[in-house]
Amino acid sequence: MKSIHFLSVATLLALCVVMTSCDDDDDDNTNTIHPVTLNCVKPDFLHAGDKVALISPSYFTPMENVEKTADVLRSWGLDPVVGPNVGKVVDGRYAGSVGERISDLRWALTDPSVKAIICNRGGYGTIQLIDHLTLSELASSPKWLVGFSDISTLHGLFTRAGVMSVHGTMSSFLAKGGTDATSTLMRDLLMGQVPRYELPAHPQNITGTASGVLVGGNLCTFTPNLGSQADATLGRDLILFVEEVEESMHNIDRQMRILRMNGVLDRCKGIILGEFTDCGTEFTYESVEAMLHNLLAEYNIPVLCGFPGGHGDVNLPLVMGAQVTIDVRNDGATLQFNIDGQQQEVHTAGITAPDTPAAARMQMAGKLE
């Protein structure tokens, strides 16, 4: 008869500890985040006569706006070309099917005569494109991509592909005339005049100096992309830019805490808070910035508040994927892009808003019905 061996209680406990330790190790290996190195090239600046593609990767834009934008680009000495599928409407909102929107983006990327790409509108839809694009095809022919709001997804893709892009105004806004500072500073940037922003003091600023790679954009657009190939927040040494429109305070807090739980804030050297346009007031915080101040203060990094970028009255251009330096002081702040180009000092306090009402601008960006 085979003998039966009984394990002591102490032995069983020891085995449980070993098994638990192995499980914990597996969990650590599974959940470990490996930051990537972001090293983006700067596309060539534009010259008179260069072709600029107008595409609609999200919601559709009335052709009247596209045509007016083309007129503005011609007045700047550029040659606008419209994507083959621009003007189409699918399911009442989208500017064509996923395949058609990707086709227009690929056309603009692969046509060697096209030197820059301006998106017509935001809204929703770029998250549908992520799995259909490869980083190598975005990197194969570096050229400027311009847009904001839902276009934040494409900025993330371009940054991960190693190509700088411009968080800036889009066709539906340019169609209003293209003579305001929001538009002309974007034009100047594309043509080689790089802004060096001087900003007034803000009560929620956290002082300090930091350098890193500029990533981010619209909070509720880029946060769902965490872990995908469009996630530029996986980079090391980040300067994170955040803006939002028509979101509750609690949802902004939720999204920021999702970033925190995924280690994004730990990888930030500094934070830039842009416009929080028509956002909720359900708490007693005096502003969204005041609410976020409490969350960000523990990181001991500079926080620059009140940058006029996003869905507000002024939407100044930012070079995503660029190495930037922020210097936040008690008397104000500086944002500098560490890239080639003629430096142009811009005092944001002296910039006046265009005549277009905020609601109309948000509708053009696709945020309103």
Short mmCIF file of C-alpha atoms in Angstrom, two decimals:
data_model
loop_
_atom_site.label_atom_id
_atom_site.label_comp_id
_atom_site.label_asym_id
_atom_site.label_seq_id
_atom_site.Cartn_x
_atom_site.Cartn_y
_atom_site.Cartn_z
CA MET A 1 0.00 0.00 0.00
CA LYS A 2 1.24 3.41 -0.89
CA SER A 3 1.81 5.65 2.05
CA ILE A 4 -0.20 8.82 2.34
CA HIS A 5 1.77 11.95 3.21
CA PHE A 6 0.05 14.81 5.02
CA LEU A 7 1.40 18.35 4.67
CA SER A 8 1.76 20.37 7.78
CA VAL A 9 -0.16 23.61 8.25
CA ALA A 10 3.12 25.51 8.10
CA THR A 11 4.02 23.88 4.78
CA LEU A 12 0.62 24.71 3.32
CA LEU A 13 0.95 28.31 4.39
CA ALA A 14 4.39 28.52 2.83
CA LEU A 15 3.06 27.15 -0.46
CA CYS A 16 0.27 29.72 -0.42
CA VAL A 17 2.80 32.51 0.05
CA VAL A 18 4.87 31.24 -2.88
CA MET A 19 1.81 30.91 -5.12
CA THR A 20 0.60 34.36 -4.16
CA SER A 21 4.03 35.82 -4.86
CA CYS A 22 4.10 34.20 -8.28
CA ASP A 23 0.64 35.56 -9.07
CA ASP A 24 1.72 39.04 -7.96
CA ASP A 25 4.80 38.85 -10.17
CA ASP A 26 2.65 37.88 -13.13
CA ASP A 27 0.32 40.79 -12.44
CA ASP A 28 3.26 43.17 -12.22
CA ASN A 29 4.62 41.92 -15.52
CA THR A 30 1.22 42.25 -17.14
CA ASN A 31 0.52 45.76 -15.87
CA THR A 32 3.99 47.23 -16.20
CA ILE A 33 3.97 50.34 -18.39
CA HIS A 34 7.02 50.75 -20.56
CA PRO A 35 7.38 54.40 -21.62
CA VAL A 36 8.51 55.09 -25.17
CA THR A 37 10.98 57.65 -26.45
CA LEU A 38 9.32 60.43 -28.44
CA ASN A 39 11.67 62.02 -30.95
CA CYS A 40 9.71 63.96 -33.55
CA VAL A 41 10.96 65.55 -36.75
CA LYS A 42 9.72 68.95 -37.86
CA PRO A 43 8.08 68.99 -41.30
CA ASP A 44 9.34 71.61 -43.73
CA PHE A 45 7.83 75.05 -43.32
CA LEU A 46 5.54 76.22 -46.13
CA HIS A 47 6.43 78.57 -48.96
CA ALA A 48 4.28 80.59 -51.35
CA GLY A 49 2.62 78.34 -53.90
CA ASP A 50 2.70 75.20 -51.72
CA LYS A 51 -0.31 72.91 -51.86
CA VAL A 52 -2.37 72.49 -48.68
CA ALA A 53 -4.92 69.67 -48.48
CA LEU A 54 -8.30 70.19 -46.84
CA ILE A 55 -9.75 66.95 -45.42
CA SER A 56 -12.57 65.94 -43.05
CA PRO A 57 -11.51 63.03 -40.81
CA SER A 58 -14.39 63.47 -38.33
CA TYR A 59 -17.77 65.16 -38.86
CA PHE A 60 -18.75 66.65 -42.19
CA THR A 61 -18.32 70.33 -43.04
CA PRO A 62 -20.59 72.28 -45.40
CA MET A 63 -18.82 72.80 -48.73
CA GLU A 64 -19.48 76.53 -48.40
CA ASN A 65 -17.07 76.62 -45.44
CA VAL A 66 -14.48 74.59 -47.30
CA GLU A 67 -14.64 76.91 -50.29
CA LYS A 68 -14.30 80.01 -48.11
CA THR A 69 -11.31 78.45 -46.38
CA ALA A 70 -9.75 77.75 -49.77
CA ASP A 71 -10.14 81.45 -50.57
CA VAL A 72 -8.34 82.37 -47.32
CA LEU A 73 -5.47 80.03 -48.12
CA ARG A 74 -5.16 81.56 -51.59
CA SER A 75 -4.98 85.01 -50.00
CA TRP A 76 -2.00 83.69 -48.02
CA GLY A 77 -0.28 82.67 -51.23
CA LEU A 78 -0.97 78.94 -50.81
CA ASP A 79 -2.65 76.50 -53.18
CA PRO A 80 -5.58 74.66 -51.52
CA VAL A 81 -6.65 71.22 -52.74
CA VAL A 82 -9.78 69.52 -51.42
CA GLY A 83 -9.91 65.83 -50.49
CA PRO A 84 -11.90 63.66 -52.92
CA ASN A 85 -14.44 62.64 -50.27
CA VAL A 86 -14.92 66.02 -48.59
CA GLY A 87 -18.59 66.97 -48.70
CA LYS A 88 -19.93 63.46 -48.19
CA VAL A 89 -22.25 62.70 -45.28
CA VAL A 90 -22.67 59.26 -43.71
CA ASP A 91 -25.09 58.41 -40.88
CA GLY A 92 -26.10 62.06 -40.66
CA ARG A 93 -22.80 63.32 -39.25
CA TYR A 94 -19.66 61.59 -40.45
CA ALA A 95 -17.71 63.07 -43.37
CA GLY A 96 -17.84 59.78 -45.24
CA SER A 97 -17.30 56.19 -44.19
CA VAL A 98 -14.24 55.17 -42.18
CA GLY A 99 -12.66 53.96 -45.42
CA GLU A 100 -13.38 57.22 -47.22
CA ARG A 101 -11.99 59.36 -44.41
CA ILE A 102 -8.84 57.24 -44.21
CA SER A 103 -8.54 57.38 -48.00
CA ASP A 104 -8.48 61.19 -47.94
CA LEU A 105 -5.86 61.23 -45.17
CA ARG A 106 -3.69 58.74 -47.10
CA TRP A 107 -4.10 60.76 -50.28
CA ALA A 108 -2.89 63.89 -48.52
CA LEU A 109 0.00 62.03 -46.88
CA THR A 110 1.25 60.26 -50.00
CA ASP A 111 0.80 63.02 -52.60
CA PRO A 112 4.31 64.54 -52.77
CA SER A 113 2.93 67.88 -53.96
CA VAL A 114 0.89 68.34 -50.74
CA LYS A 115 2.98 70.06 -48.06
CA ALA A 116 0.42 70.45 -45.25
CA ILE A 117 -2.97 69.10 -44.19
CA ILE A 118 -5.68 71.21 -42.55
CA CYS A 119 -8.66 69.41 -41.04
CA ASN A 120 -12.05 70.94 -41.76
CA ARG A 121 -13.74 70.07 -38.49
CA GLY A 122 -13.61 68.03 -35.31
CA GLY A 123 -16.67 66.48 -33.70
CA TYR A 124 -16.19 62.74 -33.47
CA GLY A 125 -14.77 59.92 -35.54
CA THR A 126 -10.96 59.91 -35.45
CA ILE A 127 -10.90 57.11 -32.86
CA GLN A 128 -12.40 54.93 -35.60
CA LEU A 129 -9.28 55.45 -37.72
CA ILE A 130 -6.63 54.31 -35.22
CA ASP A 131 -6.62 50.61 -36.07
CA HIS A 132 -6.62 51.27 -39.83
CA LEU A 133 -3.43 53.34 -39.90
CA THR A 134 0.20 52.44 -39.30
CA LEU A 135 2.80 54.67 -37.71
CA SER A 136 5.20 53.91 -40.54
CA GLU A 137 2.88 55.37 -43.17
CA LEU A 138 2.49 58.55 -41.13
CA ALA A 139 6.27 58.80 -40.75
CA SER A 140 7.13 58.07 -44.38
CA SER A 141 6.36 61.59 -45.61
CA PRO A 142 6.45 64.15 -42.76
CA LYS A 143 4.12 67.09 -43.35
CA TRP A 144 2.15 69.41 -41.11
CA LEU A 145 -1.27 68.31 -39.87
CA VAL A 146 -3.44 71.07 -38.38
CA GLY A 147 -6.53 70.75 -36.20
CA PHE A 148 -7.86 70.49 -32.65
CA SER A 149 -10.71 68.96 -30.64
CA ASP A 150 -11.35 65.46 -32.07
CA ILE A 151 -8.16 65.84 -34.13
CA SER A 152 -6.26 65.27 -30.87
CA THR A 153 -6.32 61.58 -31.80
CA LEU A 154 -4.38 62.30 -34.99
CA HIS A 155 -1.91 64.46 -33.05
CA GLY A 156 -1.27 61.46 -30.82
CA LEU A 157 -0.73 59.23 -33.85
CA PHE A 158 1.61 61.71 -35.50
CA THR A 159 3.63 62.17 -32.30
CA ARG A 160 3.97 58.41 -31.85
CA ALA A 161 5.04 58.21 -35.51
CA GLY A 162 7.74 60.81 -34.85
CA VAL A 163 6.21 63.77 -36.71
CA MET A 164 5.33 67.17 -35.23
CA SER A 165 1.87 68.60 -35.88
CA VAL A 166 -0.07 71.79 -35.09
CA HIS A 167 -2.87 72.00 -32.56
CA GLY A 168 -4.63 74.92 -34.20
CA THR A 169 -7.71 76.31 -35.84
CA MET A 170 -9.58 74.47 -38.59
CA SER A 171 -11.35 75.20 -41.83
CA SER A 172 -14.74 76.00 -40.38
CA PHE A 173 -13.15 78.80 -38.36
CA LEU A 174 -10.79 79.97 -41.10
CA ALA A 175 -13.86 80.38 -43.30
CA LYS A 176 -14.80 83.40 -41.15
CA GLY A 177 -12.05 85.42 -42.78
CA GLY A 178 -8.67 84.25 -41.54
CA THR A 179 -7.52 87.69 -40.37
CA ASP A 180 -7.74 87.25 -36.57
CA ALA A 181 -4.70 86.36 -34.45
CA THR A 182 -5.82 82.74 -34.04
CA SER A 183 -5.63 82.30 -37.81
CA THR A 184 -2.67 84.49 -38.69
CA LEU A 185 -0.42 83.07 -35.97
CA MET A 186 -1.17 79.60 -37.30
CA ARG A 187 -0.33 80.83 -40.82
CA ASP A 188 2.90 82.42 -39.57
CA LEU A 189 3.88 79.22 -37.74
CA LEU A 190 3.37 77.09 -40.84
CA MET A 191 5.59 79.52 -42.74
CA GLY A 192 8.43 79.50 -40.24
CA GLN A 193 7.66 82.14 -37.59
CA VAL A 194 7.60 80.15 -34.36
CA PRO A 195 5.70 81.84 -31.50
CA ARG A 196 7.29 82.36 -28.11
CA TYR A 197 4.33 82.94 -25.84
CA GLU A 198 4.41 85.37 -22.93
CA LEU A 199 1.40 84.86 -20.65
CA PRO A 200 0.05 86.89 -17.72
CA ALA A 201 0.04 85.54 -14.17
CA HIS A 202 -2.76 83.16 -13.19
CA PRO A 203 -3.91 82.55 -9.60
CA GLN A 204 -3.75 78.75 -10.05
CA ASN A 205 -0.27 78.65 -11.60
CA ILE A 206 2.37 76.51 -9.91
CA THR A 207 5.79 78.05 -10.41
CA GLY A 208 8.82 76.31 -11.85
CA THR A 209 10.68 75.60 -15.09
CA ALA A 210 10.52 72.40 -17.12
CA SER A 211 11.26 71.04 -20.58
CA GLY A 212 9.74 68.07 -22.35
CA VAL A 213 7.73 66.84 -25.33
CA LEU A 214 4.37 68.55 -25.82
CA VAL A 215 1.46 66.08 -26.00
CA GLY A 216 -2.26 66.08 -25.26
CA GLY A 217 -5.13 68.19 -26.53
CA ASN A 218 -8.81 67.64 -25.86
CA LEU A 219 -8.99 65.64 -22.61
CA CYS A 220 -12.02 63.48 -23.41
CA THR A 221 -10.60 62.73 -26.86
CA PHE A 222 -7.08 61.59 -26.00
CA THR A 223 -7.79 59.83 -22.68
CA PRO A 224 -9.76 56.94 -24.28
CA ASN A 225 -6.73 56.31 -26.52
CA LEU A 226 -4.55 55.22 -23.58
CA GLY A 227 -2.57 52.11 -24.49
CA SER A 228 -3.25 52.42 -28.23
CA GLN A 229 -0.77 53.42 -30.91
CA ALA A 230 -2.32 56.91 -30.72
CA ASP A 231 -1.28 57.27 -27.08
CA ALA A 232 1.49 59.88 -27.00
CA THR A 233 1.21 60.06 -23.20
CA LEU A 234 3.26 56.84 -23.12
CA GLY A 235 6.28 59.02 -23.78
CA ARG A 236 8.89 60.03 -21.26
CA ASP A 237 9.44 63.59 -19.97
CA LEU A 238 6.11 65.06 -21.06
CA ILE A 239 4.65 68.54 -21.06
CA LEU A 240 0.94 67.74 -21.06
CA PHE A 241 -1.56 70.16 -22.61
CA VAL A 242 -5.22 69.80 -21.61
CA GLU A 243 -8.36 71.64 -22.75
CA GLU A 244 -12.06 70.85 -22.63
CA VAL A 245 -15.49 72.12 -23.61
CA GLU A 246 -18.98 71.48 -22.23
CA GLU A 247 -17.85 68.83 -19.75
CA SER A 248 -18.86 68.55 -16.11
CA MET A 249 -16.24 69.15 -13.45
CA HIS A 250 -16.66 65.60 -12.21
CA ASN A 251 -15.96 64.14 -15.64
CA ILE A 252 -12.87 66.30 -16.04
CA ASP A 253 -11.73 65.08 -12.61
CA ARG A 254 -12.49 61.49 -13.67
CA GLN A 255 -10.45 61.76 -16.86
CA MET A 256 -7.50 63.32 -15.05
CA ARG A 257 -7.57 60.56 -12.45
CA ILE A 258 -7.60 57.96 -15.23
CA LEU A 259 -4.41 59.60 -16.48
CA ARG A 260 -3.04 59.49 -12.95
CA MET A 261 -3.86 55.81 -12.45
CA ASN A 262 -2.15 55.00 -15.76
CA GLY A 263 1.05 56.74 -14.68
CA VAL A 264 0.72 59.63 -17.13
CA LEU A 265 1.06 62.37 -14.52
CA ASP A 266 4.16 60.65 -13.14
CA ARG A 267 5.77 61.02 -16.58
CA CYS A 268 5.00 64.74 -16.81
CA LYS A 269 7.64 67.39 -16.28
CA GLY A 270 5.02 70.11 -16.51
CA ILE A 271 1.34 70.77 -17.29
CA ILE A 272 -0.33 73.39 -19.51
CA LEU A 273 -4.02 73.99 -18.85
CA GLY A 274 -5.81 75.57 -21.78
CA GLU A 275 -9.40 76.75 -22.07
CA PHE A 276 -12.21 74.98 -20.20
CA THR A 277 -15.08 76.45 -22.15
CA ASP A 278 -18.62 76.21 -20.76
CA CYS A 279 -17.60 73.47 -18.34
CA GLY A 280 -19.66 72.54 -15.30
CA THR A 281 -19.96 74.32 -11.98
CA GLU A 282 -21.56 71.53 -9.93
CA PHE A 283 -18.93 71.88 -7.21
CA THR A 284 -17.93 74.95 -5.22
CA TYR A 285 -14.51 75.28 -6.87
CA GLU A 286 -14.13 78.73 -8.34
CA SER A 287 -12.87 77.21 -11.60
CA VAL A 288 -11.74 73.97 -13.24
CA GLU A 289 -8.17 75.16 -12.75
CA ALA A 290 -8.77 75.47 -9.00
CA MET A 291 -10.08 71.92 -8.88
CA LEU A 292 -7.11 70.55 -10.84
CA HIS A 293 -4.65 72.57 -8.74
CA ASN A 294 -5.41 70.31 -5.79
CA LEU A 295 -4.70 67.20 -7.86
CA LEU A 296 -1.53 68.47 -9.53
CA ALA A 297 0.15 70.27 -6.62
CA GLU A 298 1.52 67.05 -5.12
CA TYR A 299 3.64 66.38 -8.21
CA ASN A 300 5.90 69.37 -7.59
CA ILE A 301 6.00 70.29 -11.29
CA PRO A 302 5.18 73.64 -12.93
CA VAL A 303 1.58 74.15 -14.00
CA LEU A 304 0.82 76.90 -16.52
CA CYS A 305 -2.84 77.90 -16.41
CA GLY A 306 -4.92 79.97 -18.79
CA PHE A 307 -3.20 79.25 -22.09
CA PRO A 308 -5.62 80.52 -24.76
CA GLY A 309 -5.94 77.26 -26.65
CA GLY A 310 -8.97 75.06 -27.23
CA HIS A 311 -12.62 75.99 -27.73
CA GLY A 312 -12.49 79.47 -26.24
CA ASP A 313 -12.49 82.90 -27.82
CA VAL A 314 -8.84 82.57 -28.88
CA ASN A 315 -7.19 79.32 -30.00
CA LEU A 316 -3.47 79.93 -30.45
CA PRO A 317 -1.37 77.30 -32.24
CA LEU A 318 0.80 74.76 -30.44
CA VAL A 319 3.43 72.46 -31.97
CA MET A 320 2.59 68.97 -30.72
CA GLY A 321 5.50 66.58 -30.47
CA ALA A 322 7.98 69.45 -30.15
CA GLN A 323 10.44 69.90 -27.33
CA VAL A 324 9.13 72.85 -25.33
CA THR A 325 10.16 74.78 -22.24
CA ILE A 326 7.73 76.36 -19.81
CA ASP A 327 8.82 78.92 -17.25
CA VAL A 328 6.08 79.69 -14.76
CA ARG A 329 6.78 82.65 -12.47
CA ASN A 330 4.81 84.71 -10.01
CA ASP A 331 4.55 87.55 -12.54
CA GLY A 332 3.63 85.45 -15.57
CA ALA A 333 4.81 82.55 -17.71
CA THR A 334 6.66 81.73 -20.93
CA LEU A 335 6.09 78.89 -23.37
CA GLN A 336 8.86 78.34 -25.90
CA PHE A 337 9.14 75.78 -28.70
CA ASN A 338 12.70 74.50 -29.01
CA ILE A 339 12.62 74.04 -32.77
CA ASP A 340 14.18 75.70 -35.80
CA GLY A 341 12.48 78.79 -37.13
CA GLN A 342 12.30 82.53 -36.67
CA GLN A 343 11.19 83.24 -33.10
CA GLN A 344 8.19 85.55 -32.79
CA GLU A 345 7.36 86.93 -29.33
CA VAL A 346 3.61 86.83 -28.70
CA HIS A 347 2.01 88.48 -25.67
CA THR A 348 -1.25 86.60 -25.21
CA ALA A 349 -2.77 89.25 -22.94
CA GLY A 350 -2.89 91.66 -25.87
CA ILE A 351 -4.76 89.35 -28.22
CA THR A 352 -8.40 90.22 -28.74
CA ALA A 353 -11.13 87.73 -29.54
CA PRO A 354 -12.66 87.52 -33.02
CA ASP A 355 -16.27 88.43 -33.60
CA THR A 356 -17.45 84.83 -33.95
CA PRO A 357 -19.61 83.85 -30.93
CA ALA A 358 -18.24 81.01 -28.80
CA ALA A 359 -21.27 78.80 -29.51
CA ALA A 360 -20.70 79.13 -33.25
CA ARG A 361 -17.03 78.22 -32.86
CA MET A 362 -17.87 75.14 -30.81
CA GLN A 363 -20.41 74.06 -33.40
CA MET A 364 -17.77 74.44 -36.10
CA ALA A 365 -15.43 72.27 -34.05
CA GLY A 366 -18.20 69.70 -33.80
CA LYS A 367 -18.91 69.94 -30.07
CA LEU A 368 -22.46 71.27 -30.36
CA GLU A 369 -25.41 69.83 -32.22
#
